[in-house]
mmCIF file of C-alpha atoms in Angstrom:
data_model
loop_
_atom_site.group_PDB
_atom_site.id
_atom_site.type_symbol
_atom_site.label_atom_id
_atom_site.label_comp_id
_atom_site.label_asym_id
_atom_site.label_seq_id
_atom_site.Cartn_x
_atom_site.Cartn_y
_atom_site.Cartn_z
ATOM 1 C CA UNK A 1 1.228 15.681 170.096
ATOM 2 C CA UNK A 2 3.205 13.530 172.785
ATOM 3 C CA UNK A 3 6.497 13.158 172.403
ATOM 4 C CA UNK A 4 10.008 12.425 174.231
ATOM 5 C CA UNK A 5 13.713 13.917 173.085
ATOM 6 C CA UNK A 6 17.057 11.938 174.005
ATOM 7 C CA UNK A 7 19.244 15.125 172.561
ATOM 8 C CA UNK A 8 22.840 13.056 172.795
ATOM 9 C CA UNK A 9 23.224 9.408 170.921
ATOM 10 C CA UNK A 10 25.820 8.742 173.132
ATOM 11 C CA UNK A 11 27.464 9.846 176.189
ATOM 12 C CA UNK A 12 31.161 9.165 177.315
ATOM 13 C CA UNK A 13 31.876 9.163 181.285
ATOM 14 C CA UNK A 14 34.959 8.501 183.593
ATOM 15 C CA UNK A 15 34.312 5.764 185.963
ATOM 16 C CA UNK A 16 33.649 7.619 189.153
ATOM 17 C CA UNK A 17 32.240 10.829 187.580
ATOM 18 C CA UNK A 18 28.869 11.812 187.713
ATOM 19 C CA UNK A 19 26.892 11.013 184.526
ATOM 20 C CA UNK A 20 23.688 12.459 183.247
ATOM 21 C CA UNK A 21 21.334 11.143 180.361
ATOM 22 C CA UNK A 22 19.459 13.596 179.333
ATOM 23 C CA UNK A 23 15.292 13.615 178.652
ATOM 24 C CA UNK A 24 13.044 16.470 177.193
ATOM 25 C CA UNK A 25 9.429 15.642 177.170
ATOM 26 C CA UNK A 26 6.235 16.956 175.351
ATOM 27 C CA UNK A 27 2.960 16.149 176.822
ATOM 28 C CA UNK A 28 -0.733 17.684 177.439
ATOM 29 C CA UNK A 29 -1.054 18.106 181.126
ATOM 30 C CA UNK A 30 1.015 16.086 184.302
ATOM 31 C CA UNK A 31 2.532 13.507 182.774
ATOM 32 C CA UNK A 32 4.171 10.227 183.602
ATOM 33 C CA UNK A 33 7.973 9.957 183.256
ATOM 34 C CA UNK A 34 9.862 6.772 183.084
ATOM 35 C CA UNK A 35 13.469 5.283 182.463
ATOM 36 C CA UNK A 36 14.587 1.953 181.312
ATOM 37 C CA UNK A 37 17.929 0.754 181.096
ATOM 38 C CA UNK A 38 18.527 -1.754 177.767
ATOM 39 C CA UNK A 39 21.926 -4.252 178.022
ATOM 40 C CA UNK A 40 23.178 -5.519 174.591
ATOM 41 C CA UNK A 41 20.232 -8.545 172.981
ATOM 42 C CA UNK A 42 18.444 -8.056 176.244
ATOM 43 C CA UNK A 43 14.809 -6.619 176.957
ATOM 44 C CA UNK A 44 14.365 -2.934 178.730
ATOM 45 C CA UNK A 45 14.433 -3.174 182.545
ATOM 46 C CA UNK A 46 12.700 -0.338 184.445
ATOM 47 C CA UNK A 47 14.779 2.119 186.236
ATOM 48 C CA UNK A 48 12.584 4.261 188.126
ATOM 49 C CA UNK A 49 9.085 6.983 187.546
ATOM 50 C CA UNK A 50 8.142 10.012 188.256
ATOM 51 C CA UNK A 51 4.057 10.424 189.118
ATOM 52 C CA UNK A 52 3.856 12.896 191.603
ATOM 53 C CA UNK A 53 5.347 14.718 194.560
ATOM 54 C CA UNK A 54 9.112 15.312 195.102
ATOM 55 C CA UNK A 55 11.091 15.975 192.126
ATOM 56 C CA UNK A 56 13.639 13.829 192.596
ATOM 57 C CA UNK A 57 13.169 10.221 192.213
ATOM 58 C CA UNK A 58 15.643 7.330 193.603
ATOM 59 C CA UNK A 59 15.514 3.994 191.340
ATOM 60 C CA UNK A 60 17.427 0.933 190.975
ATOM 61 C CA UNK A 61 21.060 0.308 190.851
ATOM 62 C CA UNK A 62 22.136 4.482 192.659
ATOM 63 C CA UNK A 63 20.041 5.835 189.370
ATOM 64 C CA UNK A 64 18.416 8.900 190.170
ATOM 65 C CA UNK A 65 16.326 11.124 188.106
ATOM 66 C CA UNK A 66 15.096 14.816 188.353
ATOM 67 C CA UNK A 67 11.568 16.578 187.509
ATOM 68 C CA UNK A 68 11.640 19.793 186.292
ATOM 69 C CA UNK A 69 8.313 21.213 185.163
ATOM 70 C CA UNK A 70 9.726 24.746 184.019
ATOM 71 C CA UNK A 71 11.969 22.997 181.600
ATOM 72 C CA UNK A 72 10.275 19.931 180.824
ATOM 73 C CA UNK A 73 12.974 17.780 181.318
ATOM 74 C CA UNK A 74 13.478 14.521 183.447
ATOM 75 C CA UNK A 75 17.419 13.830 183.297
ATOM 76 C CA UNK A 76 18.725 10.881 184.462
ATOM 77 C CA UNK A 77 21.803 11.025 186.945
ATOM 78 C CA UNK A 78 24.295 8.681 188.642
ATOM 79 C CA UNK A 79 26.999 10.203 191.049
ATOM 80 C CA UNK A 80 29.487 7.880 190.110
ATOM 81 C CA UNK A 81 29.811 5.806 186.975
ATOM 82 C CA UNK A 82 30.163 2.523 187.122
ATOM 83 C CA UNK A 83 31.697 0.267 184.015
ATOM 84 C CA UNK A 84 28.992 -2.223 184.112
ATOM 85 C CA UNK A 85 26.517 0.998 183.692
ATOM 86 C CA UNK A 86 27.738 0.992 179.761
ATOM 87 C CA UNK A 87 23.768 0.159 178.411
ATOM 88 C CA UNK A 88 21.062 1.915 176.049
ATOM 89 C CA UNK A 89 19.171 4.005 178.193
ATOM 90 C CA UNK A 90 15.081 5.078 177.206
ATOM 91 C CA UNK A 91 13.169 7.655 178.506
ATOM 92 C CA UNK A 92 9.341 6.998 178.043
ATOM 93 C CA UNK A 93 6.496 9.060 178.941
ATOM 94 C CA UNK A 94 2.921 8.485 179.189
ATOM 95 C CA UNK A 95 -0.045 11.619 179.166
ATOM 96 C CA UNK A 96 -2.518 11.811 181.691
ATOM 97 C CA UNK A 97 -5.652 10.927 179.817
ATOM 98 C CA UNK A 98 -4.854 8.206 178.165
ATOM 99 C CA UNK A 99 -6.804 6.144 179.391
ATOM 100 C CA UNK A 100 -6.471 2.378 180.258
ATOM 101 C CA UNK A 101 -4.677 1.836 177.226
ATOM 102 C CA UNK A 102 -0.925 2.266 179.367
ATOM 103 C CA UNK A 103 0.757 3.052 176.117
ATOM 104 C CA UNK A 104 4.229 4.705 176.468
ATOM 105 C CA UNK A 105 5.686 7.088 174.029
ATOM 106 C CA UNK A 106 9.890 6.528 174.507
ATOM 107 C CA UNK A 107 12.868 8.618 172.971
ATOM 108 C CA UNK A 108 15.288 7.232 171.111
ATOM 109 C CA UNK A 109 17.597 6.309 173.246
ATOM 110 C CA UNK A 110 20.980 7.343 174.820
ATOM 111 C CA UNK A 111 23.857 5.098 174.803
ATOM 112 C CA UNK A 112 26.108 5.317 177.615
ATOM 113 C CA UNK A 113 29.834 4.103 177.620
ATOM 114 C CA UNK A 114 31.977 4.291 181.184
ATOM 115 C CA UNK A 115 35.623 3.981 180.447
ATOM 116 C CA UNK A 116 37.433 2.308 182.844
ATOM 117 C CA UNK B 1 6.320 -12.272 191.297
ATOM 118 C CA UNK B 2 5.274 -11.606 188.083
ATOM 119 C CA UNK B 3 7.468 -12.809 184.953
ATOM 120 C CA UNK B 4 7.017 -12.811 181.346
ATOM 121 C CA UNK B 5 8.912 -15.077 178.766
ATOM 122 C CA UNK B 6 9.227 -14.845 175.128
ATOM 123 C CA UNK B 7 10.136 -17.592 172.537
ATOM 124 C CA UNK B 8 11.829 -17.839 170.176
ATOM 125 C CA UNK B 9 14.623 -15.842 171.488
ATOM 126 C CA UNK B 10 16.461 -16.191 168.262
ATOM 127 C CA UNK B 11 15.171 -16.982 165.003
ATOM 128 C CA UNK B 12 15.805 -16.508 161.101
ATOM 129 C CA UNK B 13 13.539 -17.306 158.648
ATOM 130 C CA UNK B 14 13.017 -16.603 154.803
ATOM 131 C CA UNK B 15 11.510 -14.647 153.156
ATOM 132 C CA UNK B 16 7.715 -15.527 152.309
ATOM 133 C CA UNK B 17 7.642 -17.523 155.405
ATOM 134 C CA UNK B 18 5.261 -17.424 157.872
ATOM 135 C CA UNK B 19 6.077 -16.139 161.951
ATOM 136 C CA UNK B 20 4.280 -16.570 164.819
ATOM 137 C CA UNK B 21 6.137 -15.241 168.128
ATOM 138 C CA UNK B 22 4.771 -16.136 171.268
ATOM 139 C CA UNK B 23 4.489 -14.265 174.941
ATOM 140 C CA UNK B 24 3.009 -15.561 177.992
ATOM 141 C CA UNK B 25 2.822 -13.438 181.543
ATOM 142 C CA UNK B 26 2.759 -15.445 184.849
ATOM 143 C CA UNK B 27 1.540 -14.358 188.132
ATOM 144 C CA UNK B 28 -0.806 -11.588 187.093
ATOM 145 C CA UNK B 29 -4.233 -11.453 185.740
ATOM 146 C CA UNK B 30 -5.781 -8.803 183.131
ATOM 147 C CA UNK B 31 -2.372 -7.270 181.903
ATOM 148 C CA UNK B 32 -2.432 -5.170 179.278
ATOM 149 C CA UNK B 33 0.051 -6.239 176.224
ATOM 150 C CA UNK B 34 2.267 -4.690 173.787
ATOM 151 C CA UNK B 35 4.395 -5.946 171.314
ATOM 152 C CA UNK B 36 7.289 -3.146 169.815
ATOM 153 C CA UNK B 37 9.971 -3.560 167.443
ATOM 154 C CA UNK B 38 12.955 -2.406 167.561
ATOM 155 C CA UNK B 39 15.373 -1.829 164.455
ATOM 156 C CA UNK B 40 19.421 -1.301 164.710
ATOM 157 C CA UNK B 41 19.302 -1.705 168.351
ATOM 158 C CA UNK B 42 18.097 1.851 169.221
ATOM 159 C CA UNK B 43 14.322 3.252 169.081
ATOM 160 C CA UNK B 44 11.243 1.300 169.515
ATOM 161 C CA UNK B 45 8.234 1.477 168.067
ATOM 162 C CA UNK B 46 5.116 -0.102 169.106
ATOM 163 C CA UNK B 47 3.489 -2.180 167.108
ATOM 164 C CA UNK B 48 0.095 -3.978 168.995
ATOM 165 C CA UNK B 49 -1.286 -3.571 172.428
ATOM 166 C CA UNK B 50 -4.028 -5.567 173.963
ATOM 167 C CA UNK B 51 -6.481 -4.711 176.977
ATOM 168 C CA UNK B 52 -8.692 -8.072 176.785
ATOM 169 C CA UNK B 53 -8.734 -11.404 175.669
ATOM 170 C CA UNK B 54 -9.460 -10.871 171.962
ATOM 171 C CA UNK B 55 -8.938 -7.231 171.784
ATOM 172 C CA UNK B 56 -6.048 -5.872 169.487
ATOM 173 C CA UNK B 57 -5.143 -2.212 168.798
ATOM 174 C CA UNK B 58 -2.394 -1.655 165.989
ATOM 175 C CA UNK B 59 -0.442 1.188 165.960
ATOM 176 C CA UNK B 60 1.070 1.025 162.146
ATOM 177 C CA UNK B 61 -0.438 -0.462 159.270
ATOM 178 C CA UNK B 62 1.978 -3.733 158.384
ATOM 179 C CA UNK B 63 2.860 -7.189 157.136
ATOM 180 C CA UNK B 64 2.073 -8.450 160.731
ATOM 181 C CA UNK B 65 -0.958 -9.338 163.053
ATOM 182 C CA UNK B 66 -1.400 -9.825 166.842
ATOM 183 C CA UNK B 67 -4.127 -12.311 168.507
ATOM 184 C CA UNK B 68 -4.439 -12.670 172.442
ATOM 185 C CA UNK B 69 -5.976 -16.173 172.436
ATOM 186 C CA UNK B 70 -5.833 -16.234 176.578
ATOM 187 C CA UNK B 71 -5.946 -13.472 179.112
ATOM 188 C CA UNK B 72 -1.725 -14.032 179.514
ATOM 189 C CA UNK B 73 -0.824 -14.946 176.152
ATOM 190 C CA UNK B 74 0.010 -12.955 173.175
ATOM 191 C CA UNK B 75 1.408 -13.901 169.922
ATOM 192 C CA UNK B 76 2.835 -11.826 166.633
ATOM 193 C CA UNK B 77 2.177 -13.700 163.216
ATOM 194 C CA UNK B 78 2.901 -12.636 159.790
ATOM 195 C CA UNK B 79 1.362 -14.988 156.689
ATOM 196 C CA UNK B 80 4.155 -14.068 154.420
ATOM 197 C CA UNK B 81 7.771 -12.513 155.994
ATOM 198 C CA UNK B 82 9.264 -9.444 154.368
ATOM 199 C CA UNK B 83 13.069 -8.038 154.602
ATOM 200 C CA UNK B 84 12.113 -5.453 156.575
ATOM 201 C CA UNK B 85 10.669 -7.176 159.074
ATOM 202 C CA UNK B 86 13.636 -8.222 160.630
ATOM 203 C CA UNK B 87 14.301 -6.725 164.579
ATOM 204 C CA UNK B 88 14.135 -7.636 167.453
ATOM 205 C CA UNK B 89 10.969 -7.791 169.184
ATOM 206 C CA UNK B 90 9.800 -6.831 172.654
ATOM 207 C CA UNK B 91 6.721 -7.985 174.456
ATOM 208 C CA UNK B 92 5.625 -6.619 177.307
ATOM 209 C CA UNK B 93 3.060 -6.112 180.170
ATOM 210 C CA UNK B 94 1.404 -3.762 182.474
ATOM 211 C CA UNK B 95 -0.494 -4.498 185.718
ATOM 212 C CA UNK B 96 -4.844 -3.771 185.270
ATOM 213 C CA UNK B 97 -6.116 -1.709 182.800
ATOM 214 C CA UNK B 98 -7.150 1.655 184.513
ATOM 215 C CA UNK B 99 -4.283 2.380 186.983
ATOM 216 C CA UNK B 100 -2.836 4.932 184.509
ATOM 217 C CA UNK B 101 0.281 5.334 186.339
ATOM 218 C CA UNK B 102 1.658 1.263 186.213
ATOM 219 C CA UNK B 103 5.008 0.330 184.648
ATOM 220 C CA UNK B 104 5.348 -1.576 181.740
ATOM 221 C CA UNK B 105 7.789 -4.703 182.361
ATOM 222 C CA UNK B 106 9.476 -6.452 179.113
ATOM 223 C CA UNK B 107 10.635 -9.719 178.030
ATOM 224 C CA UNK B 108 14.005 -10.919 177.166
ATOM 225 C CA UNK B 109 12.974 -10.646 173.288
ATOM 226 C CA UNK B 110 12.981 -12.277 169.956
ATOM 227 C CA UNK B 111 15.817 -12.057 167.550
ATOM 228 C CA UNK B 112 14.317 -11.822 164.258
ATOM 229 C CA UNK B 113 16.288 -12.125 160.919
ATOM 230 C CA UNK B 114 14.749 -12.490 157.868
ATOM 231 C CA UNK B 115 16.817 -13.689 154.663
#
């Protein structure tokens, strides 16, 4: 079965210091890797993906996430923290295979807080 | 561009009242569409998704029901509310069926409280 792993609820950061949200993924073959950032009443806005090709993917707003096959992970990572990057953050994946259906399977989410 | 709008954005109802919850996608053709909940502001859990006009795949057996009317519209109903369906609810889209590696996009949501 697919399915996606946000270990931490919530993760404290220093603005300026690095942050990284964490992702484990389970999935049949290649698969698709995505995050989305959630603000408070607001819908999910896409952060970046992972398809194919280099491991490490640039997205919106500095985001950047990392591929690694060996450990099946795809953690998110920001050099420095920024205040206004306190959201809910979702890690999704979707299987090769799955047809034309585009159906994601996301992790619970991570809640990040920067302290100012 | 492409944008996608929800409304209600808040609403609170009673129980044993009906719903209906509407979406609508603009500048795009054949999206698929997905409606999720999501309870206590963390997971989300998808409820309907839709490939065609008329065509409506539900994920968990519930109060509610899902109708795509129009290739860009897509609404949530519910005859008769319960507690627990109170959430907030997220619609959203994905470019043509068959490109298995497009991004879902979301709406701003629904605010659903049912008393």
């Amino acid at each position: 079965a697919q399915s996606v792993a946000q270990p931490e609820d919530q993760v404290n950061v220093a603005e300026g210091n690095p942050l990284t949200v964490k992702c484990t993924y389970s999935v049949s073959g290649n698969p698709y890797l995505f995050w989305y950032v959630q603000y408070p009443n607001r819908g999910l806005q896409f952060l970046l993906k992972y398809i194919t090709g280099d491991n490490l993917v640039k997205g919106s707003y500095g985001f950047e996430a990392e591929f690694n096959k060996s450990q099946t992970s795809f953690h998110l990572k920001k050099p420095s923290a920024l205040v206004s990057d306190s959201a809910l953050y979702f890690c999704a994946v979707r299987g090769r295979g799955s047809g034309n259906t585009g159906k994601l399977i996301f992790g619970q989410g991570t809640t990040l807080q920067v302290k100012p | 561009s492409q944008t996608i709008h929800q409304w209600p954005a808040t609403l609170v109802q009673p129980v044993g009242s009906p719903l209906s919850l509407e979406c609508t996608v603009e500048g795009t053709s054949n999206p698929n569409l997905y409606w999720y909940r999501q309870a206590a502001g963390r997971g989300l859990q998808l409820l309907f998704y839709s490939v065609g006009i008329g065509q409506i795949s539900s994920e968990v057996p519930q109060n509610l029901s899902a109708s795509r009317p129009q290739d860009r519209q897509f609404i949530l109903s519910s005859k008769k509310l319960l507690l627990s369906d109170s959430g907030f609810y997220l619609c959203a889209w994905s470019p043509l069926a068959g490109i298995s590696t497009d991004t879902q996009y979301f709406g701003p949501g629904t605010r659903l409280t049912v008393l």
